[in-house]
Amino acid sequence: MISIAPSILSADFARLADEIARIQDGGANLVHVDVMDGHFVPNLTIGPPVIEALARETNLPLDCHLMIEGADAVIGDYIRAGAARVTVHVEACPHLHRTVHRIREAGAMAGVAINPATPLESLYEILPDVGQVLIMSVNPGFGGQRFIRASLEKIARLAASIQQRQLEVAIEVDGGVTVDNAAELIKAGARILVAGSAIFGKPDPALATRDLRKAAEAGL
Ligand code: DX5
Ligand code: ZN
């Protein structure tokens, strides 16, 4: 099963409800919501009030990618606002085990994200406690960046270790995902493809969502 998770970072922020209706038409599985704080990453986006408004507009699960410091203090706000999945960065959470368990206790699926230069080893202890791992295939902060090829090998190594340890963890990949690399990402072991510009940068986001799935299925 492949999940397509369009990132609304590249959508028209003045028309979010319409943009989500389009990707829903195209069969998207999740709505990927990039939360940036201007500290952990050099960009500032949205917070719980916008997530609450999105949750009223769609039944698709909201996949919230928190690129923020101090996540512990605000996780509850995001989950109450309607986040179904909350992914935090290993690099931004000094007490990651506590953070992950706070997410789970508040009723959401917990995910952990790692930046391109962060080794997979930093996930070893937390892996059994999470539902998904987000491999950043660009340095977080902005949409429309170029895919870092070394991510493919990283995903393959993570997939092998998940399988060897018999864990139920989905691999999500985020950054520079397009129809041109979707199949290799799936072949490497990714099962959730996040895409911003490859979907909302296209004239027809519904069609772009379908095209991305079709391209991804070739890697199964
Ligand atoms: C980047 C965000 C991504 C971003 C991806 O920091 O985490 O979700 O929206 O955008 P594209 O698909 O354009 O690389
Ligand atoms: Zn993201």
PDB file of C-alpha atoms and ligand atoms in Angstrom:
ATOM      1  CA  MET A   1       0.000   0.000   0.000  1.00  0.00           C
ATOM      2  CA  ILE A   2       1.416   3.354  -1.085  1.00  0.00           C
ATOM      3  CA  SER A   3       0.264   6.606   0.535  1.00  0.00           C
ATOM      4  CA  ILE A   4       0.451   9.896  -1.310  1.00  0.00           C
ATOM      5  CA  ALA A   5       0.731  12.857   1.054  1.00  0.00           C
ATOM      6  CA  PRO A   6       0.586  16.198  -0.774  1.00  0.00           C
ATOM      7  CA  SER A   7       2.319  18.975   1.168  1.00  0.00           C
ATOM      8  CA  ILE A   8       0.191  22.105   1.385  1.00  0.00           C
ATOM      9  CA  LEU A   9       3.353  24.193   1.754  1.00  0.00           C
ATOM     10  CA  SER A  10       3.242  24.648  -2.015  1.00  0.00           C
ATOM     11  CA  ALA A  11      -0.533  25.224  -2.114  1.00  0.00           C
ATOM     12  CA  ASP A  12      -2.244  28.601  -2.338  1.00  0.00           C
ATOM     13  CA  PHE A  13      -2.570  29.571   1.338  1.00  0.00           C
ATOM     14  CA  ALA A  14      -5.468  31.886   0.515  1.00  0.00           C
ATOM     15  CA  ARG A  15      -7.448  28.933  -0.888  1.00  0.00           C
ATOM     16  CA  LEU A  16      -6.514  25.965   1.245  1.00  0.00           C
ATOM     17  CA  ALA A  17      -9.970  24.368   1.286  1.00  0.00           C
ATOM     18  CA  ASP A  18     -10.121  24.343  -2.548  1.00  0.00           C
ATOM     19  CA  GLU A  19      -6.589  23.017  -2.789  1.00  0.00           C
ATOM     20  CA  ILE A  20      -7.377  20.145  -0.436  1.00  0.00           C
ATOM     21  CA  ALA A  21     -10.562  19.345  -2.368  1.00  0.00           C
ATOM     22  CA  ARG A  22      -8.382  18.940  -5.480  1.00  0.00           C
ATOM     23  CA  ILE A  23      -5.951  16.482  -3.968  1.00  0.00           C
ATOM     24  CA  GLN A  24      -8.841  14.610  -2.383  1.00  0.00           C
ATOM     25  CA  ASP A  25     -10.289  14.248  -5.904  1.00  0.00           C
ATOM     26  CA  GLY A  26      -6.936  12.890  -7.012  1.00  0.00           C
ATOM     27  CA  GLY A  27      -7.040  10.175  -4.335  1.00  0.00           C
ATOM     28  CA  ALA A  28      -4.539  11.563  -1.825  1.00  0.00           C
ATOM     29  CA  ASN A  29      -4.270   9.495   1.365  1.00  0.00           C
ATOM     30  CA  LEU A  30      -2.978  12.143   3.764  1.00  0.00           C
ATOM     31  CA  VAL A  31      -2.589  15.906   3.908  1.00  0.00           C
ATOM     32  CA  HIS A  32       0.992  16.771   4.817  1.00  0.00           C
ATOM     33  CA  VAL A  33       1.168  19.928   6.919  1.00  0.00           C
ATOM     34  CA  ASP A  34       4.566  21.584   7.385  1.00  0.00           C
ATOM     35  CA  VAL A  35       4.842  23.485  10.649  1.00  0.00           C
ATOM     36  CA  MET A  36       7.939  25.718  10.803  1.00  0.00           C
ATOM     37  CA  ASP A  37       8.961  28.006  13.636  1.00  0.00           C
ATOM     38  CA  GLY A  38      11.640  30.276  12.172  1.00  0.00           C
ATOM     39  CA  HIS A  39      14.151  28.804  14.659  1.00  0.00           C
ATOM     40  CA  PHE A  40      14.711  25.132  13.915  1.00  0.00           C
ATOM     41  CA  VAL A  41      14.253  26.003  10.243  1.00  0.00           C
ATOM     42  CA  PRO A  42      14.584  29.406   8.587  1.00  0.00           C
ATOM     43  CA  ASN A  43      10.935  29.767   7.655  1.00  0.00           C
ATOM     44  CA  LEU A  44       7.656  30.379   9.450  1.00  0.00           C
ATOM     45  CA  THR A  45       4.397  28.742   8.412  1.00  0.00           C
ATOM     46  CA  ILE A  46       1.261  27.774  10.293  1.00  0.00           C
ATOM     47  CA  GLY A  47       0.103  26.604  13.698  1.00  0.00           C
ATOM     48  CA  PRO A  48      -2.859  24.981  15.444  1.00  0.00           C
ATOM     49  CA  PRO A  49      -5.598  27.481  14.398  1.00  0.00           C
ATOM     50  CA  VAL A  50      -4.996  26.729  10.712  1.00  0.00           C
ATOM     51  CA  ILE A  51      -4.859  22.999  11.407  1.00  0.00           C
ATOM     52  CA  GLU A  52      -8.191  23.239  13.193  1.00  0.00           C
ATOM     53  CA  ALA A  53      -9.671  25.003  10.169  1.00  0.00           C
ATOM     54  CA  LEU A  54      -8.270  22.328   7.819  1.00  0.00           C
ATOM     55  CA  ALA A  55      -9.684  19.533   9.964  1.00  0.00           C
ATOM     56  CA  ARG A  56     -13.149  21.042   9.516  1.00  0.00           C
ATOM     57  CA  GLU A  57     -12.721  20.948   5.727  1.00  0.00           C
ATOM     58  CA  THR A  58     -11.463  17.419   5.137  1.00  0.00           C
ATOM     59  CA  ASN A  59     -11.741  13.875   6.388  1.00  0.00           C
ATOM     60  CA  LEU A  60      -8.246  13.066   5.170  1.00  0.00           C
ATOM     61  CA  PRO A  61      -5.853  12.484   8.081  1.00  0.00           C
ATOM     62  CA  LEU A  62      -3.613  15.483   8.756  1.00  0.00           C
ATOM     63  CA  ASP A  63       0.041  14.430   8.767  1.00  0.00           C
ATOM     64  CA  CYS A  64       1.742  17.190  10.759  1.00  0.00           C
ATOM     65  CA  HIS A  65       5.469  17.572  10.282  1.00  0.00           C
ATOM     66  CA  LEU A  66       6.734  19.716  13.136  1.00  0.00           C
ATOM     67  CA  MET A  67       9.956  21.510  12.267  1.00  0.00           C
ATOM     68  CA  ILE A  68       9.990  23.317  15.582  1.00  0.00           C
ATOM     69  CA  GLU A  69      11.899  23.568  18.824  1.00  0.00           C
ATOM     70  CA  GLY A  70      10.125  23.020  22.122  1.00  0.00           C
ATOM     71  CA  ALA A  71       7.635  20.550  20.642  1.00  0.00           C
ATOM     72  CA  ASP A  72       6.759  19.054  24.054  1.00  0.00           C
ATOM     73  CA  ALA A  73       4.927  22.175  25.146  1.00  0.00           C
ATOM     74  CA  VAL A  74       2.664  22.368  22.085  1.00  0.00           C
ATOM     75  CA  ILE A  75       2.045  18.800  20.931  1.00  0.00           C
ATOM     76  CA  GLY A  76      -1.296  18.688  22.739  1.00  0.00           C
ATOM     77  CA  ASP A  77      -2.429  21.819  20.893  1.00  0.00           C
ATOM     78  CA  TYR A  78      -1.728  20.230  17.508  1.00  0.00           C
ATOM     79  CA  ILE A  79      -3.511  17.005  18.360  1.00  0.00           C
ATOM     80  CA  ARG A  80      -6.538  18.792  19.802  1.00  0.00           C
ATOM     81  CA  ALA A  81      -6.616  20.872  16.620  1.00  0.00           C
ATOM     82  CA  GLY A  82      -6.963  17.664  14.578  1.00  0.00           C
ATOM     83  CA  ALA A  83      -3.511  16.270  13.762  1.00  0.00           C
ATOM     84  CA  ALA A  84      -3.835  12.500  13.196  1.00  0.00           C
ATOM     85  CA  ARG A  85      -0.083  12.005  12.889  1.00  0.00           C
ATOM     86  CA  VAL A  86       2.594  14.111  14.524  1.00  0.00           C
ATOM     87  CA  THR A  87       6.193  13.821  13.374  1.00  0.00           C
ATOM     88  CA  VAL A  88       8.982  15.525  15.306  1.00  0.00           C
ATOM     89  CA  HIS A  89      12.639  15.979  14.415  1.00  0.00           C
ATOM     90  CA  VAL A  90      15.301  13.954  16.203  1.00  0.00           C
ATOM     91  CA  GLU A  91      17.544  17.043  15.951  1.00  0.00           C
ATOM     92  CA  ALA A  92      15.018  19.262  17.742  1.00  0.00           C
ATOM     93  CA  CYS A  93      13.961  16.933  20.572  1.00  0.00           C
ATOM     94  CA  PRO A  94      16.523  16.315  23.319  1.00  0.00           C
ATOM     95  CA  HIS A  95      14.061  14.067  25.182  1.00  0.00           C
ATOM     96  CA  LEU A  96      12.734  12.232  22.167  1.00  0.00           C
ATOM     97  CA  HIS A  97      11.338   9.242  24.038  1.00  0.00           C
ATOM     98  CA  ARG A  98       9.223  11.499  26.224  1.00  0.00           C
ATOM     99  CA  THR A  99       8.063  13.515  23.230  1.00  0.00           C
ATOM    100  CA  VAL A 100       7.065  10.422  21.239  1.00  0.00           C
ATOM    101  CA  HIS A 101       5.131   9.022  24.179  1.00  0.00           C
ATOM    102  CA  ARG A 102       3.359  12.348  24.707  1.00  0.00           C
ATOM    103  CA  ILE A 103       2.171  12.198  21.093  1.00  0.00           C
ATOM    104  CA  ARG A 104       0.892   8.650  21.526  1.00  0.00           C
ATOM    105  CA  GLU A 105      -0.789   9.351  24.854  1.00  0.00           C
ATOM    106  CA  ALA A 106      -2.554  12.330  23.296  1.00  0.00           C
ATOM    107  CA  GLY A 107      -4.029   9.945  20.707  1.00  0.00           C
ATOM    108  CA  ALA A 108      -2.028  10.545  17.526  1.00  0.00           C
ATOM    109  CA  MET A 109       0.349   8.382  15.539  1.00  0.00           C
ATOM    110  CA  ALA A 110       3.922   9.349  16.388  1.00  0.00           C
ATOM    111  CA  GLY A 111       6.600   9.825  13.784  1.00  0.00           C
ATOM    112  CA  VAL A 112      10.238  10.872  13.871  1.00  0.00           C
ATOM    113  CA  ALA A 113      12.020  12.797  11.149  1.00  0.00           C
ATOM    114  CA  ILE A 114      15.731  13.014  10.364  1.00  0.00           C
ATOM    115  CA  ASN A 115      17.640  15.521   8.292  1.00  0.00           C
ATOM    116  CA  PRO A 116      19.891  14.456   5.420  1.00  0.00           C
ATOM    117  CA  ALA A 117      23.085  14.683   7.509  1.00  0.00           C
ATOM    118  CA  THR A 118      21.689  12.868  10.550  1.00  0.00           C
ATOM    119  CA  PRO A 119      22.682   9.195  10.696  1.00  0.00           C
ATOM    120  CA  LEU A 120      20.043   6.465  10.888  1.00  0.00           C
ATOM    121  CA  GLU A 121      21.712   5.253  14.078  1.00  0.00           C
ATOM    122  CA  SER A 122      20.059   8.152  15.923  1.00  0.00           C
ATOM    123  CA  LEU A 123      16.722   6.324  15.420  1.00  0.00           C
ATOM    124  CA  TYR A 124      17.809   2.943  16.720  1.00  0.00           C
ATOM    125  CA  GLU A 125      16.321   3.122  20.236  1.00  0.00           C
ATOM    126  CA  ILE A 126      13.111   4.946  19.326  1.00  0.00           C
ATOM    127  CA  LEU A 127      12.173   2.834  16.290  1.00  0.00           C
ATOM    128  CA  PRO A 128       9.930   0.335  18.144  1.00  0.00           C
ATOM    129  CA  ASP A 129       7.897   3.233  19.591  1.00  0.00           C
ATOM    130  CA  VAL A 130       6.922   5.035  16.373  1.00  0.00           C
ATOM    131  CA  GLY A 131       4.492   4.418  13.517  1.00  0.00           C
ATOM    132  CA  GLN A 132       6.511   6.207  10.877  1.00  0.00           C
ATOM    133  CA  VAL A 133       9.970   7.544  10.136  1.00  0.00           C
ATOM    134  CA  LEU A 134      10.281  10.565   7.881  1.00  0.00           C
ATOM    135  CA  ILE A 135      13.483  10.637   5.873  1.00  0.00           C
ATOM    136  CA  MET A 136      14.192  14.200   4.769  1.00  0.00           C
ATOM    137  CA  SER A 137      15.525  14.117   1.234  1.00  0.00           C
ATOM    138  CA  VAL A 138      16.207  17.879   1.253  1.00  0.00           C
ATOM    139  CA  ASN A 139      17.271  20.159   4.087  1.00  0.00           C
ATOM    140  CA  PRO A 140      13.978  21.223   5.689  1.00  0.00           C
ATOM    141  CA  GLY A 141      12.606  24.733   5.455  1.00  0.00           C
ATOM    142  CA  PHE A 142      11.392  25.231   1.914  1.00  0.00           C
ATOM    143  CA  GLY A 143       9.495  23.537  -0.859  1.00  0.00           C
ATOM    144  CA  GLY A 144      10.843  23.108  -4.375  1.00  0.00           C
ATOM    145  CA  GLN A 145      14.392  21.992  -3.518  1.00  0.00           C
ATOM    146  CA  ARG A 146      16.340  19.344  -5.350  1.00  0.00           C
ATOM    147  CA  PHE A 147      16.165  15.709  -4.173  1.00  0.00           C
ATOM    148  CA  ILE A 148      19.348  14.470  -2.456  1.00  0.00           C
ATOM    149  CA  ARG A 149      20.178  11.163  -4.154  1.00  0.00           C
ATOM    150  CA  ALA A 150      21.937   9.649  -1.119  1.00  0.00           C
ATOM    151  CA  SER A 151      18.475   9.440   0.518  1.00  0.00           C
ATOM    152  CA  LEU A 152      17.694   6.358  -1.576  1.00  0.00           C
ATOM    153  CA  GLU A 153      20.441   4.315   0.028  1.00  0.00           C
ATOM    154  CA  LYS A 154      19.470   5.625   3.468  1.00  0.00           C
ATOM    155  CA  ILE A 155      15.870   4.501   2.925  1.00  0.00           C
ATOM    156  CA  ALA A 156      17.010   1.061   1.775  1.00  0.00           C
ATOM    157  CA  ARG A 157      19.174   0.657   4.890  1.00  0.00           C
ATOM    158  CA  LEU A 158      16.311   1.727   7.150  1.00  0.00           C
ATOM    159  CA  ALA A 159      13.884  -0.637   5.406  1.00  0.00           C
ATOM    160  CA  ALA A 160      16.309  -3.531   5.904  1.00  0.00           C
ATOM    161  CA  SER A 161      16.701  -2.778   9.591  1.00  0.00           C
ATOM    162  CA  ILE A 162      12.921  -2.449  10.129  1.00  0.00           C
ATOM    163  CA  GLN A 163      12.430  -5.795   8.434  1.00  0.00           C
ATOM    164  CA  GLN A 164      15.236  -7.464  10.332  1.00  0.00           C
ATOM    165  CA  ARG A 165      13.841  -6.252  13.659  1.00  0.00           C
ATOM    166  CA  GLN A 166      10.293  -7.213  12.575  1.00  0.00           C
ATOM    167  CA  LEU A 167       8.890  -3.770  13.322  1.00  0.00           C
ATOM    168  CA  GLU A 168       5.749  -2.146  11.922  1.00  0.00           C
ATOM    169  CA  VAL A 169       7.121   1.227  10.897  1.00  0.00           C
ATOM    170  CA  ALA A 170       6.273   3.001   7.647  1.00  0.00           C
ATOM    171  CA  ILE A 171       8.969   4.965   5.845  1.00  0.00           C
ATOM    172  CA  GLU A 172       7.933   8.410   4.652  1.00  0.00           C
ATOM    173  CA  VAL A 173      10.092  10.487   2.334  1.00  0.00           C
ATOM    174  CA  ASP A 174       9.873  14.256   2.058  1.00  0.00           C
ATOM    175  CA  GLY A 175      11.638  16.666  -0.265  1.00  0.00           C
ATOM    176  CA  GLY A 176      12.087  16.776  -4.019  1.00  0.00           C
ATOM    177  CA  VAL A 177       9.759  13.817  -4.650  1.00  0.00           C
ATOM    178  CA  THR A 178       8.555  13.717  -8.263  1.00  0.00           C
ATOM    179  CA  VAL A 179       7.226  11.272 -10.852  1.00  0.00           C
ATOM    180  CA  ASP A 180      10.857  10.761 -11.866  1.00  0.00           C
ATOM    181  CA  ASN A 181      12.059   9.335  -8.535  1.00  0.00           C
ATOM    182  CA  ALA A 182       8.817   7.918  -7.075  1.00  0.00           C
ATOM    183  CA  ALA A 183       9.390   4.358  -8.326  1.00  0.00           C
ATOM    184  CA  GLU A 184      12.964   4.157  -6.997  1.00  0.00           C
ATOM    185  CA  LEU A 185      11.807   5.511  -3.628  1.00  0.00           C
ATOM    186  CA  ILE A 186       9.169   2.792  -3.384  1.00  0.00           C
ATOM    187  CA  LYS A 187      11.663   0.170  -4.508  1.00  0.00           C
ATOM    188  CA  ALA A 188      14.042   1.336  -1.769  1.00  0.00           C
ATOM    189  CA  GLY A 189      11.286   0.833   0.825  1.00  0.00           C
ATOM    190  CA  ALA A 190       9.406   4.132   1.203  1.00  0.00           C
ATOM    191  CA  ARG A 191       5.631   3.787   1.516  1.00  0.00           C
ATOM    192  CA  ILE A 192       4.510   7.381   2.130  1.00  0.00           C
ATOM    193  CA  LEU A 193       5.492   9.926  -0.506  1.00  0.00           C
ATOM    194  CA  VAL A 194       5.251  13.593   0.450  1.00  0.00           C
ATOM    195  CA  ALA A 195       5.172  15.989  -2.484  1.00  0.00           C
ATOM    196  CA  GLY A 196       4.628  19.733  -2.526  1.00  0.00           C
ATOM    197  CA  SER A 197       5.726  21.385  -5.751  1.00  0.00           C
ATOM    198  CA  ALA A 198       5.251  18.183  -7.787  1.00  0.00           C
ATOM    199  CA  ILE A 199       1.536  18.403  -6.927  1.00  0.00           C
ATOM    200  CA  PHE A 200       0.551  21.995  -6.135  1.00  0.00           C
ATOM    201  CA  GLY A 201       3.065  23.429  -8.585  1.00  0.00           C
ATOM    202  CA  LYS A 202       1.151  21.702 -11.392  1.00  0.00           C
ATOM    203  CA  PRO A 203      -1.899  23.209 -13.118  1.00  0.00           C
ATOM    204  CA  ASP A 204      -4.045  20.213 -12.106  1.00  0.00           C
ATOM    205  CA  PRO A 205      -3.171  18.941  -8.596  1.00  0.00           C
ATOM    206  CA  ALA A 206      -5.744  16.112  -8.822  1.00  0.00           C
ATOM    207  CA  LEU A 207      -4.104  14.767 -11.958  1.00  0.00           C
ATOM    208  CA  ALA A 208      -0.640  15.294 -10.478  1.00  0.00           C
ATOM    209  CA  THR A 209      -1.670  13.227  -7.424  1.00  0.00           C
ATOM    210  CA  ARG A 210      -2.856  10.392  -9.687  1.00  0.00           C
ATOM    211  CA  ASP A 211       0.275  10.612 -11.826  1.00  0.00           C
ATOM    212  CA  LEU A 212       2.510  10.416  -8.780  1.00  0.00           C
ATOM    213  CA  ARG A 213       0.704   7.309  -7.524  1.00  0.00           C
ATOM    214  CA  LYS A 214       0.951   5.683 -10.943  1.00  0.00           C
ATOM    215  CA  ALA A 215       4.678   6.429 -11.107  1.00  0.00           C
ATOM    216  CA  ALA A 216       5.161   5.102  -7.554  1.00  0.00           C
ATOM    217  CA  GLU A 217       3.303   1.852  -8.247  1.00  0.00           C
ATOM    218  CA  ALA A 218       5.874   0.978 -10.868  1.00  0.00           C
ATOM    219  CA  GLY A 219       8.329   0.506  -7.974  1.00  0.00           C
ATOM    220  CA  LEU A 220       6.295  -2.134  -6.124  1.00  0.00           C
TER     221      LEU A 220
HETATM  222  C1  DX5 B   1      10.340  20.902   3.479  1.00  0.00           C
HETATM  223  C2  DX5 B   1       8.997  20.296   3.814  1.00  0.00           C
HETATM  224  C3  DX5 B   1       8.393  19.559   2.688  1.00  0.00           C
HETATM  225  C4  DX5 B   1       8.140  20.393   1.450  1.00  0.00           C
HETATM  226  C5  DX5 B   1       8.361  19.505   0.272  1.00  0.00           C
HETATM  227  O1  DX5 B   1      10.945  21.360   4.638  1.00  0.00           O
HETATM  228  O2  DX5 B   1       9.115  19.405   4.899  1.00  0.00           O
HETATM  229  O3  DX5 B   1       7.211  18.874   3.089  1.00  0.00           O
HETATM  230  O4  DX5 B   1       6.854  20.929   1.366  1.00  0.00           O
HETATM  231  O5  DX5 B   1       8.259  20.247  -0.885  1.00  0.00           O
HETATM  232  P1  DX5 B   1       8.751  19.654  -2.279  1.00  0.00           P
HETATM  233  O6  DX5 B   1       7.946  18.423  -2.546  1.00  0.00           O
HETATM  234  O7  DX5 B   1       8.455  20.768  -3.233  1.00  0.00           O
HETATM  235  O8  DX5 B   1      10.207  19.371  -2.137  1.00  0.00           O
HETATM  236 ZN    ZN B   2       7.317  18.109   5.359  1.00  0.00          ZN
END
